[in-house]
Coordinates of C-alpha atoms and ligand atoms in Angstrom, one line a residue:
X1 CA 0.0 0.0 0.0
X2 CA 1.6 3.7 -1.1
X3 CA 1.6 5.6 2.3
X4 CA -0.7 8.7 2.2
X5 CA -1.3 11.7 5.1
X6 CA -5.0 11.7 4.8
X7 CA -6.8 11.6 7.8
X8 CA -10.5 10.2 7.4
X9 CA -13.2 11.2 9.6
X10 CA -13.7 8.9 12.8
X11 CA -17.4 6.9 12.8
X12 CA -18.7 8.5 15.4
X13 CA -18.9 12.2 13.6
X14 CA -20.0 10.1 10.4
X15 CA -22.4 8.6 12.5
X16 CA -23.8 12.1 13.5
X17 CA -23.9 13.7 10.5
X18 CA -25.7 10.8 9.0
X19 CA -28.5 11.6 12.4
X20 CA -28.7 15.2 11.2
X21 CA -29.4 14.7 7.7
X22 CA -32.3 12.1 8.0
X23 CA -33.4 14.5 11.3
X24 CA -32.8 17.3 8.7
X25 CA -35.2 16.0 5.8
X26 CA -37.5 14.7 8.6
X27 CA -37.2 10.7 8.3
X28 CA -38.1 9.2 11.2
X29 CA -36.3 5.9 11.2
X30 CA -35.6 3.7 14.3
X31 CA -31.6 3.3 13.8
X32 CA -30.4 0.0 15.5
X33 CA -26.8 0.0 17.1
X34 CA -24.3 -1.9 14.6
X35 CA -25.4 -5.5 15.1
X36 CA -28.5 -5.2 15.9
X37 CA -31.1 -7.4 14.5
X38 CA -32.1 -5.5 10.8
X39 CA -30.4 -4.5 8.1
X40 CA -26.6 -3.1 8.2
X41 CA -26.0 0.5 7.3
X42 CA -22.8 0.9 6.8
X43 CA -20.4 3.5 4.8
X44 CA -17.1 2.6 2.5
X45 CA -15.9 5.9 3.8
X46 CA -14.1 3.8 7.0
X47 CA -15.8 0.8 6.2
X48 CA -17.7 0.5 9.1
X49 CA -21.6 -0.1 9.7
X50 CA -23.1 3.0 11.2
X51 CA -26.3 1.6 12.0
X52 CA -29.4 -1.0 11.3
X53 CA -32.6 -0.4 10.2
X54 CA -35.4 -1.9 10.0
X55 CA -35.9 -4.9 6.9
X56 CA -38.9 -5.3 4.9
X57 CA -40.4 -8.3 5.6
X58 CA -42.1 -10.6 3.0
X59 CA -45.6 -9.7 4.5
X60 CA -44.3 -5.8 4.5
X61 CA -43.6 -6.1 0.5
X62 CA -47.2 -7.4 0.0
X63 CA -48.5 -4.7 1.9
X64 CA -46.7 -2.0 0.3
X65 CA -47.4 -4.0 -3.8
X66 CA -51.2 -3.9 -2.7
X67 CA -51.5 -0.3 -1.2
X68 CA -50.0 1.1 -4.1
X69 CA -52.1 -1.0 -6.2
X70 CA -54.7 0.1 -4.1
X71 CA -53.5 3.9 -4.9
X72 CA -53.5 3.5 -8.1
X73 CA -57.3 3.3 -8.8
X74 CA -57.4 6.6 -7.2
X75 CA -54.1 7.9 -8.8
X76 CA -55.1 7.1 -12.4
X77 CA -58.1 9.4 -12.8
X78 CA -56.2 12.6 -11.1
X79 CA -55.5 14.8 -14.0
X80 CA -52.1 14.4 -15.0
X81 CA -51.3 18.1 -14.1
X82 CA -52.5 17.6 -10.7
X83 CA -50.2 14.5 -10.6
X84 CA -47.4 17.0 -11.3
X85 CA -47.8 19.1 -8.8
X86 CA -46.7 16.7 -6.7
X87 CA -43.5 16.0 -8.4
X88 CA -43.1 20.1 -8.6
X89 CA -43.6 20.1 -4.5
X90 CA -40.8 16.9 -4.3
X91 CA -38.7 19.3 -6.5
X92 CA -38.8 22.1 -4.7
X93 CA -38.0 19.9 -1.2
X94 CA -35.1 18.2 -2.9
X95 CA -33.8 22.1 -3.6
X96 CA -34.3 22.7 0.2
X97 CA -32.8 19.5 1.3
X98 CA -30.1 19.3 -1.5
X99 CA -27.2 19.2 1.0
X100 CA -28.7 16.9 3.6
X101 CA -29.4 14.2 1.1
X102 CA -26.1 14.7 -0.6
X103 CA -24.4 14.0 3.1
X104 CA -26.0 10.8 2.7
X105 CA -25.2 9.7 -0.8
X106 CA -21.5 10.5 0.2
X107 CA -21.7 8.4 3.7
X108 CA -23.4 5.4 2.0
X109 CA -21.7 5.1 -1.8
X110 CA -18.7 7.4 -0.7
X111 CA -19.4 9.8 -3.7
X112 CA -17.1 12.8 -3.6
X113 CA -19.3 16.2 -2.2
X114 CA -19.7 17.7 -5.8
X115 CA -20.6 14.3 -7.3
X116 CA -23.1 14.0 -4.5
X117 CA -24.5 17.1 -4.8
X118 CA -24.5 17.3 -8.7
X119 CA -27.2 13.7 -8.2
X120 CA -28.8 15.2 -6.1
X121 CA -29.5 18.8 -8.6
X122 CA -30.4 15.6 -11.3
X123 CA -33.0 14.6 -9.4
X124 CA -34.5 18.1 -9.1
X125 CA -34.2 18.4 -12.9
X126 CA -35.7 15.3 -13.7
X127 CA -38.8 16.9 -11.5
X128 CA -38.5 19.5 -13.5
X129 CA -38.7 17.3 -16.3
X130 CA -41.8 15.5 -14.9
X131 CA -43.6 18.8 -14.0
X132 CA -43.7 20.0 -17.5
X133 CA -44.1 16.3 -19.1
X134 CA -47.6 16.6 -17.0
X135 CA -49.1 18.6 -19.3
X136 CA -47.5 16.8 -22.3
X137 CA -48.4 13.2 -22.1
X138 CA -49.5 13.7 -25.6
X139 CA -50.6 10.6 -28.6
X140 CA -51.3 11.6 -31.6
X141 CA -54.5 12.0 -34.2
X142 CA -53.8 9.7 -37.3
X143 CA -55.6 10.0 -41.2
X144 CA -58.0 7.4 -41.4
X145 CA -58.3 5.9 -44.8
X146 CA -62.1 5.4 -44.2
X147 CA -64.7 8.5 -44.6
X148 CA -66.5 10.3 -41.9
X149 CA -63.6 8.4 -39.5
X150 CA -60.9 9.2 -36.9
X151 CA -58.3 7.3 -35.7
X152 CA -56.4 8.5 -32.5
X153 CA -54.2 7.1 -29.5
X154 CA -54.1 7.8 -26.0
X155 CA -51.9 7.0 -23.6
X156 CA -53.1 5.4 -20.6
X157 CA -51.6 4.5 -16.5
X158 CA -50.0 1.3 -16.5
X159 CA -50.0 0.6 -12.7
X160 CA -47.5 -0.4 -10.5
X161 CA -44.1 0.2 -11.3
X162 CA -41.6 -1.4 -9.3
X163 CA -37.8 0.2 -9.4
X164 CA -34.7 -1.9 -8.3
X165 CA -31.9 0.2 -7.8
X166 CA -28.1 0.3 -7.4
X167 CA -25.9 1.9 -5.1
X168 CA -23.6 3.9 -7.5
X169 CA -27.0 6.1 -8.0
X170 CA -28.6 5.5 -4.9
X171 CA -31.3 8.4 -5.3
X172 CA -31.4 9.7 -9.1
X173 CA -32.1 6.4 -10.9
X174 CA -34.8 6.4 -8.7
X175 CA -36.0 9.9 -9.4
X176 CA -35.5 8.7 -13.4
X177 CA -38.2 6.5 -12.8
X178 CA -40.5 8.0 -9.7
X179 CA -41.1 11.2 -10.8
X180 CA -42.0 10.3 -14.9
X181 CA -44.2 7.5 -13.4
X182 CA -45.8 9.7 -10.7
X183 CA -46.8 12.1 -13.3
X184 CA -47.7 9.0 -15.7
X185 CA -50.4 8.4 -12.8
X186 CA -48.2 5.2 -11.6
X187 CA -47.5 4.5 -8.0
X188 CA -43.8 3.2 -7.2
X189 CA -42.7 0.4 -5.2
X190 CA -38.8 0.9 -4.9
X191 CA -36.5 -1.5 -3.5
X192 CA -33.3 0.3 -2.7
X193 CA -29.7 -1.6 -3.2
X194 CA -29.2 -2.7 0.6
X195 CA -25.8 -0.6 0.5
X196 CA -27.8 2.3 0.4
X197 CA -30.8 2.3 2.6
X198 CA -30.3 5.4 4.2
X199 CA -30.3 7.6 1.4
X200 CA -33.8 5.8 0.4
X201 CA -35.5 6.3 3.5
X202 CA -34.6 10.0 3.6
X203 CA -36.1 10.0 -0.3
X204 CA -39.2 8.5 0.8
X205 CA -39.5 10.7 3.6
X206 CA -39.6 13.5 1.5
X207 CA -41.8 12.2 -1.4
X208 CA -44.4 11.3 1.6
X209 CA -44.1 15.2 3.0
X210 CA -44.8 16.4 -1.0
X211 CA -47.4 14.1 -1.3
X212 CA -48.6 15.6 2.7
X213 CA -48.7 18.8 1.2
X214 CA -50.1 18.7 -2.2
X215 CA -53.0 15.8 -1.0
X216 CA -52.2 13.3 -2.7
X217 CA -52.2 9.7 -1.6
X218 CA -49.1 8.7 0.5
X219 CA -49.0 5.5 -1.0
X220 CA -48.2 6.2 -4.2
X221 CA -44.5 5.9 -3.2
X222 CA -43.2 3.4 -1.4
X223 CA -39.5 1.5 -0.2
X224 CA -38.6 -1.9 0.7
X225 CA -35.2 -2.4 2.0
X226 CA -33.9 -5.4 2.1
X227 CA -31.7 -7.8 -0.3
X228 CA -32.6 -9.8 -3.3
X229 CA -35.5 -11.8 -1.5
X230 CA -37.3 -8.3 -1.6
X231 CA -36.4 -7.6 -5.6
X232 CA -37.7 -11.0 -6.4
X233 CA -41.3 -10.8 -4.6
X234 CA -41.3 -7.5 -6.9
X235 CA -40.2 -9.4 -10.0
X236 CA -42.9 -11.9 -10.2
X237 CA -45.8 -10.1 -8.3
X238 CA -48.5 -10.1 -10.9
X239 CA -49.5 -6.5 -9.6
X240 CA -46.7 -4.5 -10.4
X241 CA -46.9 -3.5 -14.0
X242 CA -43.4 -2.3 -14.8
X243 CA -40.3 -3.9 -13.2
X244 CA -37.5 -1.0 -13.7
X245 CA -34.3 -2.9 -12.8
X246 CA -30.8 -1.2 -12.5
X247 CA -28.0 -3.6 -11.7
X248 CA -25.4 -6.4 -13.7
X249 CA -26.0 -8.2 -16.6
X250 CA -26.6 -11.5 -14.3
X251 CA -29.5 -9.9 -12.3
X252 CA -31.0 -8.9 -15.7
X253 CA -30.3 -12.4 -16.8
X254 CA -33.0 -13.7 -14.4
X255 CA -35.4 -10.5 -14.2
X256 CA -36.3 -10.4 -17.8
X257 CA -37.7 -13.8 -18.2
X258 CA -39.2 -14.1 -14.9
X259 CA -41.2 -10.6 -15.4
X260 CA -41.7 -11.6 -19.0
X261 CA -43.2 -15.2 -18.0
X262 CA -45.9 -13.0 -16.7
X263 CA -46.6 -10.8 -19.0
X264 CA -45.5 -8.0 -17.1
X265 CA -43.1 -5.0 -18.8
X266 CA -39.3 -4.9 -18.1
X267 CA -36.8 -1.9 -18.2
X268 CA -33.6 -3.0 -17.8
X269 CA -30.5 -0.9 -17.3
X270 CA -27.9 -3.1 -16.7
X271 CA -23.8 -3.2 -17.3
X272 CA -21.9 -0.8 -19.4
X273 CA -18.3 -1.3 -20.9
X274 CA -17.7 1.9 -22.6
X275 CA -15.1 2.9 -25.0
X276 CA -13.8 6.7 -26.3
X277 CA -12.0 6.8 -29.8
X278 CA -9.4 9.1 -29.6
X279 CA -8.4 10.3 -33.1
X280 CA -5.1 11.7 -34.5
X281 CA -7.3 15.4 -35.1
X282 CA -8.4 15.2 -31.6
X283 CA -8.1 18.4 -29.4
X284 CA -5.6 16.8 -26.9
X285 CA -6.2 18.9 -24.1
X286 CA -9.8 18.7 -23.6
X287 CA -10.2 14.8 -24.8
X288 CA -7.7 14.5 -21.6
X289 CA -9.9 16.4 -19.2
X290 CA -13.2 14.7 -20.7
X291 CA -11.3 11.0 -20.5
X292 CA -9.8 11.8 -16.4
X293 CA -13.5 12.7 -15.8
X294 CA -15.5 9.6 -17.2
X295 CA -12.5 7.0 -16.1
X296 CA -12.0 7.9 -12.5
X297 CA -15.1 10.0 -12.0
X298 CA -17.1 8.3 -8.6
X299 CA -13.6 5.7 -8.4
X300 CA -14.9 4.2 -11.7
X301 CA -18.1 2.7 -10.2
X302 CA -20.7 4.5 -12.8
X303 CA -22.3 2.3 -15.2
X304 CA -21.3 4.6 -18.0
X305 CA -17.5 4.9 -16.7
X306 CA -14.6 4.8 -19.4
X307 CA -13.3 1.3 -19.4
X308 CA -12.1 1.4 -22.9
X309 CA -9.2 3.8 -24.6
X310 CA -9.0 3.1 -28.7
X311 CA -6.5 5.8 -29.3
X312 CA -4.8 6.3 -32.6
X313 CA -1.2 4.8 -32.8
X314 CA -0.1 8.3 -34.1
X315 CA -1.0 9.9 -30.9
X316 CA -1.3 6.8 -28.5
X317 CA 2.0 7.4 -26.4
X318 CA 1.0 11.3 -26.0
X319 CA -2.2 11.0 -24.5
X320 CA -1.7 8.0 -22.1
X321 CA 1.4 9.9 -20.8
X322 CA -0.6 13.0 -20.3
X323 CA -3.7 10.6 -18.8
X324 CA -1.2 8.6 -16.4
X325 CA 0.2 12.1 -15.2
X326 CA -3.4 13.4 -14.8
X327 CA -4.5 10.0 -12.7
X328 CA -1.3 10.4 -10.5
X329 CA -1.6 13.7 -9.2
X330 CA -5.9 13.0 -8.5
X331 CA -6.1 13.8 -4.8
X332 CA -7.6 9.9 -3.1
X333 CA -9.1 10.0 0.3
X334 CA -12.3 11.7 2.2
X335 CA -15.1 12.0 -0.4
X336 CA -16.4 15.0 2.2
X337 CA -13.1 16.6 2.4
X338 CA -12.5 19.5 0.0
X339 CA -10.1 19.4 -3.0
X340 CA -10.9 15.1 -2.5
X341 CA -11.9 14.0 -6.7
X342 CA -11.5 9.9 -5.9
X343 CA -13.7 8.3 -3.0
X344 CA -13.0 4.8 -1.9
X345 CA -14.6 1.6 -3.6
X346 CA -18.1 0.6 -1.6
X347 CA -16.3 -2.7 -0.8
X348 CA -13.9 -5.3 -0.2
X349 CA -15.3 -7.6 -2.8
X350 CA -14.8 -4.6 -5.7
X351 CA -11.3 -4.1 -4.5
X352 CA -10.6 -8.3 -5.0
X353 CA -12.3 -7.8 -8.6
X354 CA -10.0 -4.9 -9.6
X355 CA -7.3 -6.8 -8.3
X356 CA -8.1 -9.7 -10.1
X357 CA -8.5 -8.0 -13.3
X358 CA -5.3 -6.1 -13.5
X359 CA -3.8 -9.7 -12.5
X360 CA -5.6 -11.3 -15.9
X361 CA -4.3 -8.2 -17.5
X362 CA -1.0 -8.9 -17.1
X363 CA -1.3 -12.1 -17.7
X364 CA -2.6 -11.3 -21.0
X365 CA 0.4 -9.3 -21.5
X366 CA -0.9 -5.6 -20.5
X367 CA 1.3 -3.0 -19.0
X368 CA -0.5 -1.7 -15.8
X369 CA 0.3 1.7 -14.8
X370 CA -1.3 2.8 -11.3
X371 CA -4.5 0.6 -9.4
X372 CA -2.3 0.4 -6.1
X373 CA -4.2 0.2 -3.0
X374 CA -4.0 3.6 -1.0
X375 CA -3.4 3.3 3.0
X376 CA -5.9 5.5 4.8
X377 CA -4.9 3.8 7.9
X378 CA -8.3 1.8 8.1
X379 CA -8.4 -2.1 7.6
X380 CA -12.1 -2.2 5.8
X381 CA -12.2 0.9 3.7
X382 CA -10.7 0.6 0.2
X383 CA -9.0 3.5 -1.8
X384 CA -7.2 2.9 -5.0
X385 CA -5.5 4.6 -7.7
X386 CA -6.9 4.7 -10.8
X387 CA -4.8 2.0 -13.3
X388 CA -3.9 2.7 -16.5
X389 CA -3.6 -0.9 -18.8
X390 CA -1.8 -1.0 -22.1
X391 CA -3.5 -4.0 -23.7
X392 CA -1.7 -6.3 -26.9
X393 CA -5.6 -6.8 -27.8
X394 CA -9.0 -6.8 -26.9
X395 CA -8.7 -9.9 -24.8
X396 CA -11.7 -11.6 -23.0
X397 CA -10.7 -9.2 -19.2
X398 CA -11.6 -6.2 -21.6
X399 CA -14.5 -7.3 -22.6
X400 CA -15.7 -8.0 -19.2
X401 CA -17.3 -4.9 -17.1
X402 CA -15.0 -4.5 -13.5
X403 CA -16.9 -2.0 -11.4
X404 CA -13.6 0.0 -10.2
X405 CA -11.6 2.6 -11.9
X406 CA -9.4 0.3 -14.9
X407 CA -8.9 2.3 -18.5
X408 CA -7.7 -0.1 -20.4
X409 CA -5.8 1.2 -23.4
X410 CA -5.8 -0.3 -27.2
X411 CA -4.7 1.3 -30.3
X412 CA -6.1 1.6 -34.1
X413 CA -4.8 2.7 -37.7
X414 CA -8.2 3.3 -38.8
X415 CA -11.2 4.1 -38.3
X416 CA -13.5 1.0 -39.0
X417 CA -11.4 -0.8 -37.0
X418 CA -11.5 1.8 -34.3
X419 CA -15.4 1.2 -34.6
X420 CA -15.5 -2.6 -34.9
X421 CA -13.3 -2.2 -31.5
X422 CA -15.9 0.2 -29.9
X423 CA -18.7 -2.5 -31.1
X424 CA -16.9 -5.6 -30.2
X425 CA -18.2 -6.4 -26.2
X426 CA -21.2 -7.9 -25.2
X427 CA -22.3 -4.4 -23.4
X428 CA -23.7 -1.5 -25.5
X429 CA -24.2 1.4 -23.0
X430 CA -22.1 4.6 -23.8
X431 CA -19.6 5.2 -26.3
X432 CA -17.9 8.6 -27.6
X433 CA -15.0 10.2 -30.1
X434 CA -12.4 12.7 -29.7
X435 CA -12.6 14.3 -32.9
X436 CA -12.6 17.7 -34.8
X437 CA -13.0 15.6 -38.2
X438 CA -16.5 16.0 -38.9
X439 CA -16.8 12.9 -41.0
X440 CA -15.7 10.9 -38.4
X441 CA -17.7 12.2 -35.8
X442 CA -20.9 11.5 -38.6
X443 CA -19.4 8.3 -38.9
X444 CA -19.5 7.3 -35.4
X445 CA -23.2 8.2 -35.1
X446 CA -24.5 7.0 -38.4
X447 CA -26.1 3.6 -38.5
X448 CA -23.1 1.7 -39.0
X449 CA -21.1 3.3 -36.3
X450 CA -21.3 2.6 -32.6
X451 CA -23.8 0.5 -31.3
X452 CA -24.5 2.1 -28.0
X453 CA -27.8 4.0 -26.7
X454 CA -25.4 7.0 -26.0
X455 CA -22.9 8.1 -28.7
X456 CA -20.9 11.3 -27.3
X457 CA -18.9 13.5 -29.4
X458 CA -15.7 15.1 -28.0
X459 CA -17.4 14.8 -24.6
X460 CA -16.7 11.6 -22.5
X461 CA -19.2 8.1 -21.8
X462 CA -20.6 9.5 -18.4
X463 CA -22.5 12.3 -16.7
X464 CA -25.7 12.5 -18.7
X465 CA -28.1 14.9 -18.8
X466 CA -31.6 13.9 -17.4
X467 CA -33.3 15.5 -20.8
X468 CA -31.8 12.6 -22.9
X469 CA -33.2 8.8 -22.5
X470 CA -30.6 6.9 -21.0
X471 CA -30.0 3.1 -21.5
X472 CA -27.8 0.8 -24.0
X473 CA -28.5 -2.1 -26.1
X474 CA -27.1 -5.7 -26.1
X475 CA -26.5 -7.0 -22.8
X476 CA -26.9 -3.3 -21.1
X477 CA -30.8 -4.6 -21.6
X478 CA -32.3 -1.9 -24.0
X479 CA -34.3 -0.2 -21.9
X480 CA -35.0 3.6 -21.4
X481 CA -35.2 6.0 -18.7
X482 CA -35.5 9.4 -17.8
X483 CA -35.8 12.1 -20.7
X484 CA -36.8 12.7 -23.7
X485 CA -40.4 10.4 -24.9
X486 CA -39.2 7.6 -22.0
X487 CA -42.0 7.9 -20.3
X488 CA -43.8 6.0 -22.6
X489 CA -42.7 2.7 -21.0
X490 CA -44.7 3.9 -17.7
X491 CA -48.0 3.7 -19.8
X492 CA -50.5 2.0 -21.7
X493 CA -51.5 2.8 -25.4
X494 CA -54.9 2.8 -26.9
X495 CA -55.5 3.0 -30.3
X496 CA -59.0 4.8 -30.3
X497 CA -61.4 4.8 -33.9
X498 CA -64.1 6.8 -34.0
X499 CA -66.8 6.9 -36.8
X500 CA -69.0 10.3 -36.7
X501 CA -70.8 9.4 -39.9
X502 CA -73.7 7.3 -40.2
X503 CA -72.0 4.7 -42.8
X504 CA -70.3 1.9 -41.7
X505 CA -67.5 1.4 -44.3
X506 CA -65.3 -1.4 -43.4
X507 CA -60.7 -0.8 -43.8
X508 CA -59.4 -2.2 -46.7
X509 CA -62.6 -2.0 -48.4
X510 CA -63.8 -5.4 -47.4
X511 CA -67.6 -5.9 -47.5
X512 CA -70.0 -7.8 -45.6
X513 CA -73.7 -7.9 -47.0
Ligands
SIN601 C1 -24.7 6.1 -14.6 O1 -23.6 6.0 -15.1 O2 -25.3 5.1 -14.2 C2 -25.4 7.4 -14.5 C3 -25.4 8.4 -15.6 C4 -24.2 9.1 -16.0 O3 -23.4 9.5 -15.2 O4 -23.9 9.1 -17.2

């Protein structure tokens, strides 16, 4: 371990300030001493569990499935509009509370403060978002090929939507999804990941005071914590409509059948393994910056992170010097501490999977530069550097997604094959090119570019913007969340034909007497 002065801040005062934000954002939670019978709360800041709270029981998650069921024949009928005012009044306590919640996001996935606080502003955008989407839930009116006809569609509630989330996002991918299917006239069921309970209970706390104050129905929203036992009663409970899952490619493996096996609707975000082409016309200095960002951003544990560098061999050695210098002087250590840009990893078991990457690495000849554990003078809290890894080829470890902060670096001579690099893993999350070349950046969007639901130009794979749908194909799932017409997954379609006339002509011209 490379020594390192930091001091980290003792569990007692992380213990408190975790106190003061859920006191602060009024959640009322009976917090257990460490050990306690209930679920660990614990933070990767020291490694240490803070507290235990209270786990969902089976008969709690049937209670919670049928009162928002329950909810949702109320919910349905409430104009639209008057569904957003709700989400405009969780907005507006999610700008009070900004800071408090943030506290928590850094205690419980050890996000750096400005990281924190920038989820936290996404969550009051994609309210925002919702708020005006309220009075936009449009379908459309379509030409009818018969006369004295009208064909139209409506969009419909679905009912319950269920949201499994991670703990790299502990409160914005559930914002994503809450406050589009709030407005969509859908109550949510949300099983936090069970890393992050904390942060979920103060979210819920403040969705129930919005829902206090506007009058709507408190059960609209509900949380489960708990572990997988909890996400699976979700999964296959006939009642919740939409099953919104954010996790790996393995969990997705068993959701989507077992919620398709019923009929239900899946939206699966699930791994990423994203690449940035570097190209010789590149503007060095801010493909750098943009590539520093999305590779060690939140210690490489975002699902669009950049794993993969496919830099041409004309300006390879130039722009991994310049990103091994930038990675080396990132100050590592207390995510709250000022002038901190790399947090630890949430746990032991992602520190043994980055090992045991870079270890395959090198055994598949790559040159790692960086990835050393940092000593913070705690036993259970892990810091690393981030690792740069000069690769022969694009060998099976690259193609796998390690949730820690490894670029791996390949080189190309041109441009298909910088592509056919891009498209070559099973993942199909987030992608982008360095470029000032603009056929290649047309290239790398057009059809027979990169396969990825986000394809970035000179900007890098992560930090998307909550106007956007976000998802990826292949094994990322293809689902779609947040922005842009993604709400239409929280609804129901009707195709409505109306015939004002007093003839009865039949489509296609078909008669019948
Ligand atoms: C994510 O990576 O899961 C969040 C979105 C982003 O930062 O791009």
């Amino acid at each position: 371990m490379a020594a390192s002065p930091v001091i980290l801040p003792g569990v007692d005062e992380l213990r408190a300030r975790a106190q003061a934000a859920l006191r602060a954002v009024g959640a009322d939670v009976p917090l257990g001493a460490p050990g306690a019978h209930g679920l660990p709360a614990g933070t990767p800041i020291t490694g240490d569990v803070l507290f235990s709270v209270p786990e969902s029981s089976p008969a709690d998650t049937d209670a919670a499935i049928a009162a928002a069921a329950q909810a949702f024949t109320a919910w349905r009928t409430t104009p639209a509009p008057v569904r957003g005012a709700l989400v405009g009044r969780l907005g507006e306590l999610l700008v009070a509370h900004k800071r408090d919640l943030a506290t928590l996001v850094t205690l419980e996935a050890g996000k750096i403060t400005s990281e924190a606080l920038g989820e936290v502003q996404e969550m009051i955008d994609i309210c925002q978002f919702a708020v005006g989407l309220s009075r936009q839930l449009y379908g459309r009116t379509i030409a009818s090929e018969r006369p004295g006809h009208r064909l139209m569609e409506t969009w419909h509630p679905l009912g319950v939507v269920g949201v499994i989330t991670a703990f790299n996002f502990p409160v914005a991918v559930w914002s994503w999804n809450a406050a589009v299917a709030l407005v969509c006239g859908d109550p949510v069921v949300w099983k936090p990941s069970e890393l992050t309970p904390l942060t979920a209970l103060a979210c819920q706390a403040l969705i129930a005071r919005a829902a206090d104050d506007v009058g709507a129905p408190g059960d609209v929203s509900r949380v489960l914590l708990g572990g997988h036992e909890v996400g699976e009663r979700l999964v296959d409970d006939p009642r919740v409509a939409l099953l919104s899952a954010t996790g790996s490619v393995r969990m997705g493996r068993q959701v989507g059948p077992r919620v398709a096996q019923r009929f239900g609707k899946v939206l699966l975000e699930l791994g990423g393994n994203n690449a940035a082409i570097v190209t010789p016309s590149a503007d060095p200095d801010l493909a750098v910056r943009a590539i520093v960002f999305a590779a060690a951003g939140t210690a490489g544990q975002r699902c669009t992170t950049l794993r993969r560098l496919i830099v041409h061999t004309s300006v390879a050695d130039g722009v991994v010097e310049r990103v091994v210098s930038a990675f080396r002087q990132l100050p590592i250590g207390d995510p709250f501490a000022e002038g901190t840009l790399l947090g630890p990893l949430i746990h032991e078991t992602a520190y043994r999977e980055m090992v045991r990457a870079l270890d395959r690495a090198r055994a598949d000849g790559g040159e790692v530069i960086g990835g050393e554990r940092q000593d913070m003078g705690v036993d259970g809290a892990y810091y690393v550097a981030p690792a740069v890894v000069r690769m022969p080829a694009q060998t099976a470890i690259v193609h796998a997604e390690t949730f820690a902060p490894i670029l791996y670096v390949l080189t190309y001579e041109d441009l298909d094959e910088a592509i056919a690099l891009n498209n070559a893993v099973p993942q199909g999350l987030s992608s982008s090119i360095f470029t000032t070349d603009i056929r290649e950046a047309e290239r790398f969007m057009a059809a027979d570019g990169s396969d990825c639901g986000i394809v970035n130009v000179n900007i890098g794979t992560s930090g998307a913007e909550i106007g956007g749908a976000f998802g990826g194909e292949k094994h990322t799932g293809g689902g779609r969340e947040s922005g842009s017409d993604a709400w239409k997954a929280n609804m129901r379609r009707a195709t409505n034909t109306i015939n004002y006339s007093s003839e009865l002509p039949l489509a296609q011209g078909v008669r019948f007497a």
